[in-house]
Short mmCIF file of C-alpha atoms in Angstrom, two decimals:
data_model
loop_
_atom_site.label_atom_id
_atom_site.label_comp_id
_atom_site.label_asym_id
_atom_site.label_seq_id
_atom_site.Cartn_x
_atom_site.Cartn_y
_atom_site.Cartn_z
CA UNK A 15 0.00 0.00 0.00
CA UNK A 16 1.91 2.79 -1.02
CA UNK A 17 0.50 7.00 -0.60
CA UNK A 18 2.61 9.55 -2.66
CA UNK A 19 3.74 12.24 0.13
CA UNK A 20 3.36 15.12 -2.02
CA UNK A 21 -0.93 14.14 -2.05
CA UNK A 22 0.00 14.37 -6.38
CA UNK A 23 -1.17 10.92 -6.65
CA UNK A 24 -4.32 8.95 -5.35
CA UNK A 25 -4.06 5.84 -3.44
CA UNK A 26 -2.89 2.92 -4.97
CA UNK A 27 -2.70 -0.72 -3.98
CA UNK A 28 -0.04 -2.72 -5.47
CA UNK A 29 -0.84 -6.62 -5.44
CA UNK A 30 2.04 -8.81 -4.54
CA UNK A 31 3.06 -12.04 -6.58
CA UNK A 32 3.24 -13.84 -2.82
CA UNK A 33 -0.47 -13.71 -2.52
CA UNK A 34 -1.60 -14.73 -5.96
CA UNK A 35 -2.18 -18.29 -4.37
CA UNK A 36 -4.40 -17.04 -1.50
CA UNK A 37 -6.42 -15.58 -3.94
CA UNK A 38 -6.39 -18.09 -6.62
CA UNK A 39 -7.38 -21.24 -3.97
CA UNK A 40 -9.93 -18.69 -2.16
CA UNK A 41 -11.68 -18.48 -5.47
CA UNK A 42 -11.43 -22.10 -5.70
CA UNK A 43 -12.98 -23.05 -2.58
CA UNK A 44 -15.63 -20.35 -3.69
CA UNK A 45 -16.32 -22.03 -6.55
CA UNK A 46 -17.22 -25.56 -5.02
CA UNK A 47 -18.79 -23.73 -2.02
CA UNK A 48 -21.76 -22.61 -4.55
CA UNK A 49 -21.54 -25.78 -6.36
CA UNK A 50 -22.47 -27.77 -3.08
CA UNK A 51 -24.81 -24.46 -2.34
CA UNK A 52 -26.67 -25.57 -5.95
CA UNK A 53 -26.45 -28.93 -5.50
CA UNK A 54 -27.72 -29.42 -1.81
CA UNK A 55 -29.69 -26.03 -1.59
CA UNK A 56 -31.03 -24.35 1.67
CA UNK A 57 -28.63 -24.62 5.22
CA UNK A 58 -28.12 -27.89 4.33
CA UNK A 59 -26.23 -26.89 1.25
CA UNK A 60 -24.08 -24.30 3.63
CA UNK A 61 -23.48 -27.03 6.19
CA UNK A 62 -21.76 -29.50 3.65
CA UNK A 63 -19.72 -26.33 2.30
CA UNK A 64 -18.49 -25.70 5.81
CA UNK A 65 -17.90 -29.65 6.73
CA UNK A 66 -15.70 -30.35 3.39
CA UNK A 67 -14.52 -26.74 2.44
CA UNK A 68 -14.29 -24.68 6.20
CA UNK A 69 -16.78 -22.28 4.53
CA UNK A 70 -18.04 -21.62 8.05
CA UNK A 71 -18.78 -17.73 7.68
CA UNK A 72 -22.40 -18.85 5.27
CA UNK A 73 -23.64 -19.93 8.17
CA UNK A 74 -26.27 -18.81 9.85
CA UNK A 75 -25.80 -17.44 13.14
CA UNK A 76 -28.97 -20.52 14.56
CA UNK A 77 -26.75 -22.81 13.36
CA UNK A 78 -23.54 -21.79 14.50
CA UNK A 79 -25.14 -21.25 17.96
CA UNK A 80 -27.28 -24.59 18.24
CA UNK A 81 -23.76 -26.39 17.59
CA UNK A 82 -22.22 -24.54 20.31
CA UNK A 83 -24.82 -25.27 22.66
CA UNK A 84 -24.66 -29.12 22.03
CA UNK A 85 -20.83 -29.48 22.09
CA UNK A 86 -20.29 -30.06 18.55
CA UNK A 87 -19.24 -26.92 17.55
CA UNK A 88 -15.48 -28.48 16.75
CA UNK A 89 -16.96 -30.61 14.70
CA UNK A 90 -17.30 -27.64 12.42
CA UNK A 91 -13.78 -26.43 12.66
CA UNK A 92 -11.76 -28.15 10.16
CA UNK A 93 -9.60 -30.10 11.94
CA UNK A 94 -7.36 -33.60 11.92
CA UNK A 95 -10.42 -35.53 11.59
CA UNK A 96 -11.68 -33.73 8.22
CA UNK A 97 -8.34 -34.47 6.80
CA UNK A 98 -7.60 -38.31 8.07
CA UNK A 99 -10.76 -39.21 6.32
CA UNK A 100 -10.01 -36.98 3.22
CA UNK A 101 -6.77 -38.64 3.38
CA UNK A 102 -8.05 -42.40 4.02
CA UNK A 103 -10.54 -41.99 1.34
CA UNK A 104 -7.65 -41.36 -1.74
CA UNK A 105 -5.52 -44.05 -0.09
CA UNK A 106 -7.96 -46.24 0.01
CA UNK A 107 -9.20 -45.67 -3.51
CA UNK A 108 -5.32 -45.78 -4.70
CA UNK A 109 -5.11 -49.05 -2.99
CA UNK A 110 -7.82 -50.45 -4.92
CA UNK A 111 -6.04 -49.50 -8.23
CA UNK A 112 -3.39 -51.40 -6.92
CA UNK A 113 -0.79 -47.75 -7.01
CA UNK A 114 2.59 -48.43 -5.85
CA UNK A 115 3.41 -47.74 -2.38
CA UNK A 116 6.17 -44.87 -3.07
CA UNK A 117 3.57 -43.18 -5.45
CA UNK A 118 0.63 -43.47 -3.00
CA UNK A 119 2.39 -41.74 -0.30
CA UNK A 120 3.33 -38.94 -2.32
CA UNK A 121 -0.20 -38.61 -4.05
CA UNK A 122 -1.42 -38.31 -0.53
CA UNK A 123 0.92 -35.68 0.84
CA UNK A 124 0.09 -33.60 -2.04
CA UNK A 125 -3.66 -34.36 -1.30
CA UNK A 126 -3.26 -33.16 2.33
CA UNK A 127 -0.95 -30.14 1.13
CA UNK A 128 -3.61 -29.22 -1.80
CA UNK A 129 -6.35 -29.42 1.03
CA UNK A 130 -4.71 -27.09 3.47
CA UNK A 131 -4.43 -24.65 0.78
CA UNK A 132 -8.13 -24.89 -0.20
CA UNK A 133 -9.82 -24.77 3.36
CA UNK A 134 -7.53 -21.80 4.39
CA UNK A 135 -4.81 -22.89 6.35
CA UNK A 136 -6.27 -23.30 9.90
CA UNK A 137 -3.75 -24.05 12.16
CA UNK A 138 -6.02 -28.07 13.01
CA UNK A 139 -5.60 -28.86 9.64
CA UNK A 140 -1.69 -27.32 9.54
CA UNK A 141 -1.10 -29.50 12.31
CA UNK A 142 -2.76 -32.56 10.60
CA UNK A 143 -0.65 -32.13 7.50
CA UNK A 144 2.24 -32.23 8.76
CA UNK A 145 1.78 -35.11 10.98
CA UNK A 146 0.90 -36.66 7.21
CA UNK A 147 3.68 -35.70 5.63
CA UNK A 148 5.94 -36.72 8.12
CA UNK A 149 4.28 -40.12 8.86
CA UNK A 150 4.71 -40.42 4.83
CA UNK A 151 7.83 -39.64 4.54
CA UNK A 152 9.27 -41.69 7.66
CA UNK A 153 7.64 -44.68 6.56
CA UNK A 154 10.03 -44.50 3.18
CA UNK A 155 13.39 -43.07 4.79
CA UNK A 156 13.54 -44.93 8.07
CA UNK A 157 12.77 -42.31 10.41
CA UNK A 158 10.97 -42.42 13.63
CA UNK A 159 7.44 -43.47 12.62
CA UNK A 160 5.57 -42.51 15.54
CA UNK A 161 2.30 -40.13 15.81
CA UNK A 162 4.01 -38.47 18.87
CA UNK A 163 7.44 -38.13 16.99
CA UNK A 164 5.22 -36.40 14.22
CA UNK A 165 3.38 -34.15 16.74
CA UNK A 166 6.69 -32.49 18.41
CA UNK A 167 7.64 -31.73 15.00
CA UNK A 168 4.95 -29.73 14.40
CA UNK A 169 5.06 -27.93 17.37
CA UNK A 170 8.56 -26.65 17.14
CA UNK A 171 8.38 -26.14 13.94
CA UNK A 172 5.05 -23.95 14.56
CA UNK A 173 7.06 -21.75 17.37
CA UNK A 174 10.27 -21.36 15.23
CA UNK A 175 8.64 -20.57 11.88
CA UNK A 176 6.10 -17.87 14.20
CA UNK A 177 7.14 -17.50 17.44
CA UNK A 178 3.68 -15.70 18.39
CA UNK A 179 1.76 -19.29 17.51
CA UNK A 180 2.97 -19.99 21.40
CA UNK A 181 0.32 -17.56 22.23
CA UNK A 182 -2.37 -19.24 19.61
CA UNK A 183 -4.90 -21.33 21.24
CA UNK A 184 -6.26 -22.86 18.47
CA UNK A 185 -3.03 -24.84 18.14
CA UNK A 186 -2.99 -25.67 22.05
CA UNK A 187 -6.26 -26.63 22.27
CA UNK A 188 -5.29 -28.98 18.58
CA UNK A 189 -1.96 -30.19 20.09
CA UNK A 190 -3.73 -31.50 23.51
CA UNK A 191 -6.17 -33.30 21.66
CA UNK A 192 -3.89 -34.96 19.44
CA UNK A 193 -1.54 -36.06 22.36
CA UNK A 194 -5.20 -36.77 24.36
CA UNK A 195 -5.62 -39.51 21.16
CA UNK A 196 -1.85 -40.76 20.68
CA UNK A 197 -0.94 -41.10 24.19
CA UNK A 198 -3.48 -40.96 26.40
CA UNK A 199 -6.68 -43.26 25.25
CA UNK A 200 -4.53 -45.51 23.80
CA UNK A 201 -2.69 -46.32 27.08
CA UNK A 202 -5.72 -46.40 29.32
CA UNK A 203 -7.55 -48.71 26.85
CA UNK A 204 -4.41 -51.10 26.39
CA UNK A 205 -4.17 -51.33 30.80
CA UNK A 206 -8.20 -51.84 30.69
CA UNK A 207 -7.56 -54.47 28.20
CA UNK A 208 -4.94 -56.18 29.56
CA UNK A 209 -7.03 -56.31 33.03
CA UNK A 210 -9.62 -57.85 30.82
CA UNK A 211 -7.72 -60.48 29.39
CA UNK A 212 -6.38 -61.73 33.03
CA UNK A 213 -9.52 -62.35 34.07
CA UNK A 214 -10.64 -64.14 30.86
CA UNK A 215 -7.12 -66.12 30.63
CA UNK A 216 -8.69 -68.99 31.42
CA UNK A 217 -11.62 -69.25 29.21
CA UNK A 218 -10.92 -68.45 25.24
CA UNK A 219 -13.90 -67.97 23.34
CA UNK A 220 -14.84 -65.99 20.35
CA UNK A 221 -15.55 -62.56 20.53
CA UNK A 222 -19.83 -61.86 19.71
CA UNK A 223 -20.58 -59.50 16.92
CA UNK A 224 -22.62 -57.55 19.55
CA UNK A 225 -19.94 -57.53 22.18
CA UNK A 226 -17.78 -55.99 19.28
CA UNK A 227 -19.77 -53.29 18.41
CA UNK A 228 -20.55 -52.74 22.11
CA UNK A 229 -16.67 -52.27 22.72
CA UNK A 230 -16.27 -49.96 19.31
CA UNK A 231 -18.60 -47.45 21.03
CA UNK A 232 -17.59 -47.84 24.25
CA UNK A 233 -13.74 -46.43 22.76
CA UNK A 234 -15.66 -44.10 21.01
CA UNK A 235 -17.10 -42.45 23.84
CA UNK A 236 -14.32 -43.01 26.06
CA UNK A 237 -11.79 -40.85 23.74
CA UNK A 238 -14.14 -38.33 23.32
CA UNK A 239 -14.21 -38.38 27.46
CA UNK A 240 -10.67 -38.08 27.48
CA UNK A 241 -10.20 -35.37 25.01
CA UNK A 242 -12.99 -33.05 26.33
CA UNK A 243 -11.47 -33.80 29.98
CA UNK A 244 -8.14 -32.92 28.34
CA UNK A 245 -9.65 -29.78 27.04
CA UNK A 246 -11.97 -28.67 29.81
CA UNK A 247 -9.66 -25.90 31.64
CA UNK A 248 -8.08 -24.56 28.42
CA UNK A 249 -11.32 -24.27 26.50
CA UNK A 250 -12.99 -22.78 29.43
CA UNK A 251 -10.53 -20.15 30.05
CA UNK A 252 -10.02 -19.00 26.53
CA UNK A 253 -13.67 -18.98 25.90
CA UNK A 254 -15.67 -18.97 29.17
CA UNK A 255 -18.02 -21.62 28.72
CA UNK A 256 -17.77 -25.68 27.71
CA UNK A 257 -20.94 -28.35 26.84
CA UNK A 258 -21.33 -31.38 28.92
CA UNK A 259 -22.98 -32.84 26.03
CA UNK A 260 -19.95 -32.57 24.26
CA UNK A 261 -19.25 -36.22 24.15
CA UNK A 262 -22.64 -37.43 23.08
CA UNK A 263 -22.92 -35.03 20.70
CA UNK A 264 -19.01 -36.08 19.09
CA UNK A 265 -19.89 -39.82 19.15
CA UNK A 266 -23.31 -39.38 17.42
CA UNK A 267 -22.35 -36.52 14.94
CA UNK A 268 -19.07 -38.12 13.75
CA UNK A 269 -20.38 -40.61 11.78
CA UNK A 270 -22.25 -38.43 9.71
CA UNK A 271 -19.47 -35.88 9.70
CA UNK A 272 -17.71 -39.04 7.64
CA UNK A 273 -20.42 -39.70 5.49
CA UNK A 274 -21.05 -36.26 4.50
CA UNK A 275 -17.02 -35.41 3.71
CA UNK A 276 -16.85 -38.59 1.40
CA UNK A 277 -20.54 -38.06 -0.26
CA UNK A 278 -19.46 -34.46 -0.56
CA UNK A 279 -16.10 -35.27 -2.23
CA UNK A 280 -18.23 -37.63 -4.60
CA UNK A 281 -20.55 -34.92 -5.53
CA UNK A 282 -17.96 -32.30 -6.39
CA UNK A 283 -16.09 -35.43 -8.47
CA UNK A 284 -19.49 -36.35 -10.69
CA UNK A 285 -20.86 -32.92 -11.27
CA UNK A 286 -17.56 -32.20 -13.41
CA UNK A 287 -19.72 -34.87 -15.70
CA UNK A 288 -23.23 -33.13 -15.28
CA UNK A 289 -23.28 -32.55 -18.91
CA UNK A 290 -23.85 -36.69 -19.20
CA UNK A 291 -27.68 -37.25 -18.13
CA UNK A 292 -26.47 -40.71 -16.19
CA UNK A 293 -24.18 -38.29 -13.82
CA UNK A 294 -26.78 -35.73 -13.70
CA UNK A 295 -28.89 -38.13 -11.99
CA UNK A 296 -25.96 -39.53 -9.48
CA UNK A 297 -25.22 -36.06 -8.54
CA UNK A 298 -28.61 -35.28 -7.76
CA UNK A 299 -29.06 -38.38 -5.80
CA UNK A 300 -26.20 -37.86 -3.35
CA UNK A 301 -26.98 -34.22 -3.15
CA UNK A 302 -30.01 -35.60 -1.85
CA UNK A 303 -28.58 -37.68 0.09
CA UNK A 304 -26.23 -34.58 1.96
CA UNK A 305 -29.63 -32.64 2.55
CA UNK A 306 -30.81 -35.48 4.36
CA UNK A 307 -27.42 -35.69 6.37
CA UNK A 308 -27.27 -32.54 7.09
CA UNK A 309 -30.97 -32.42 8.03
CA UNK A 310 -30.37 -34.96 10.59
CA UNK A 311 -26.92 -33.07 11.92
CA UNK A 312 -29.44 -29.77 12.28
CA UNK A 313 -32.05 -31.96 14.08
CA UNK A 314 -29.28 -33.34 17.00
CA UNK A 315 -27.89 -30.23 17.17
#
């Protein structure tokens, strides 16, 4: 921003080659935004933008505030979770085309770098990129291959490269619950298991479907425990306030929070073909199927 001294000249903005790529991925993300906006329609449509794009500003302010109230309000920040299944979802579909291993991991760090870009650069998603790219890259050269390893590496690379982030809570608040999920769950559900297995020593049976899918909630509900315990004093000192429903709300909402990232990703991929009258109809089948999602994500909220 430059103002000639001598008042000769108006005021002029000069536009700086560094921030071409701001501006060229913000208009991206616009783009999709109203493509999921025309697809879905109605706060439905602005609820899938802000899931799979961090679009969060469409909101309404109802919505933003009957998240809040019921704990789930993270759930709208892009965070680790957004990009693991982002991330999960190309690996998995690489798999299937039977990719080479080298090329998969590299196709997925772009991914995860590409992604960043697009949903703005939060410092969750930061976090959970280069936890990726590390993991990726340690699983090729030998290095440490540890979540944890990954995690400290973020952190002083966060302080170094901005040495206000210390003061960021955001990234606190991201760090504890990673280390909440690395460290901590994992450790108390190994000792809980390893009680349960002395007592059952004696008697090996196999494991019920029921009993399963009993235990599979049970860790659900227990991490989300853990991580809101983790996060109780920090959250309520930086913003005053904190949801006992928190948990519930995390271990009923996530699974739709999947479904609606990979149906979203699906729509965005076959309305490039809406021109064909066989993709035309797919696309407005799952867009249906995202206004129902996010329907029932409005009506637990």
């Amino acid at each position: 921003l430059y103002l000639n001294s001598d008042n000769e000249q108006p005021l002029s903005v000069h536009e700086r080659d560094v921030f071409h790529w701001r501006i060229y991925f913000a208009g991206l993300q616009r783009s999709l935004s109203m493509r999921l906006l025309q697809g879905v329609g109605g706060q439905e449509g602005k609820l899938v933008s802000a899931l799979l794009l961090g679009t969060r500003d469409i909101l309404s302010d109802f919505t933003s505030l009957e998240f809040q109230r019921s704990g789930a309000s993270h759930l709208l920040a892009l965070s680790g979770l957004h990009v693991s299944i982002v991330i999960l979802l190309l690996s998995q579909l690489l798999l299937l085309m039977r990719c080479p291993f080298v090329i998969r991991l590299s196709l997925t760090s772009l991914c995860a770098i590409f992604y960043l870009l697009l949903t703005g650069c939060s410092m969750s998603t930061l976090r959970a990129t280069v936890m990726i790219i590390y993991l990726n890259i340690a699983m090729i050269s030998g290095l440490p291959n540890d979540s944890l390893t990954s995690l400290s590496l973020f952190v002083a690379g966060a302080i170094v490269c901005n040495p206000l982030a210390i003061y960021d809570i955001g990234m606190w608040l991201s760090v504890l619950a990673a280390f909440a999920l690395i460290i901590v769950v994992p450790g108390m559900l190994e000792r809980r298991q390893n009680s349960a297995c002395g007592q059952e020593s004696e008697v090996k049976t196999k494991t019920p479907p029921w009993r399963r899918a009993f235990t599979s909630v049970f860790k659900s509900l227990f991490s989300s425990v853990m991580i809101l315990f983790f996060l109780v004093l920090p959250t309520t000192v930086a913003f005053g306030e904190i949801s006992v429903l928190s948990p519930l709300s995390t271990l009923l909402m996530t699974p739709i929070v999947t479904l609606v990232l990979i149906l979203g990703i699906l729509y965005l991929t076959v309305s490039l073909l809406a021109n064909v009258s066989f993709f035309a109809w797919i696309a407005g089948m799952i867009g249906e199927l995202l206004s129902i999602l996010a329907s029932a994500m409005q009506w637990l909220a």
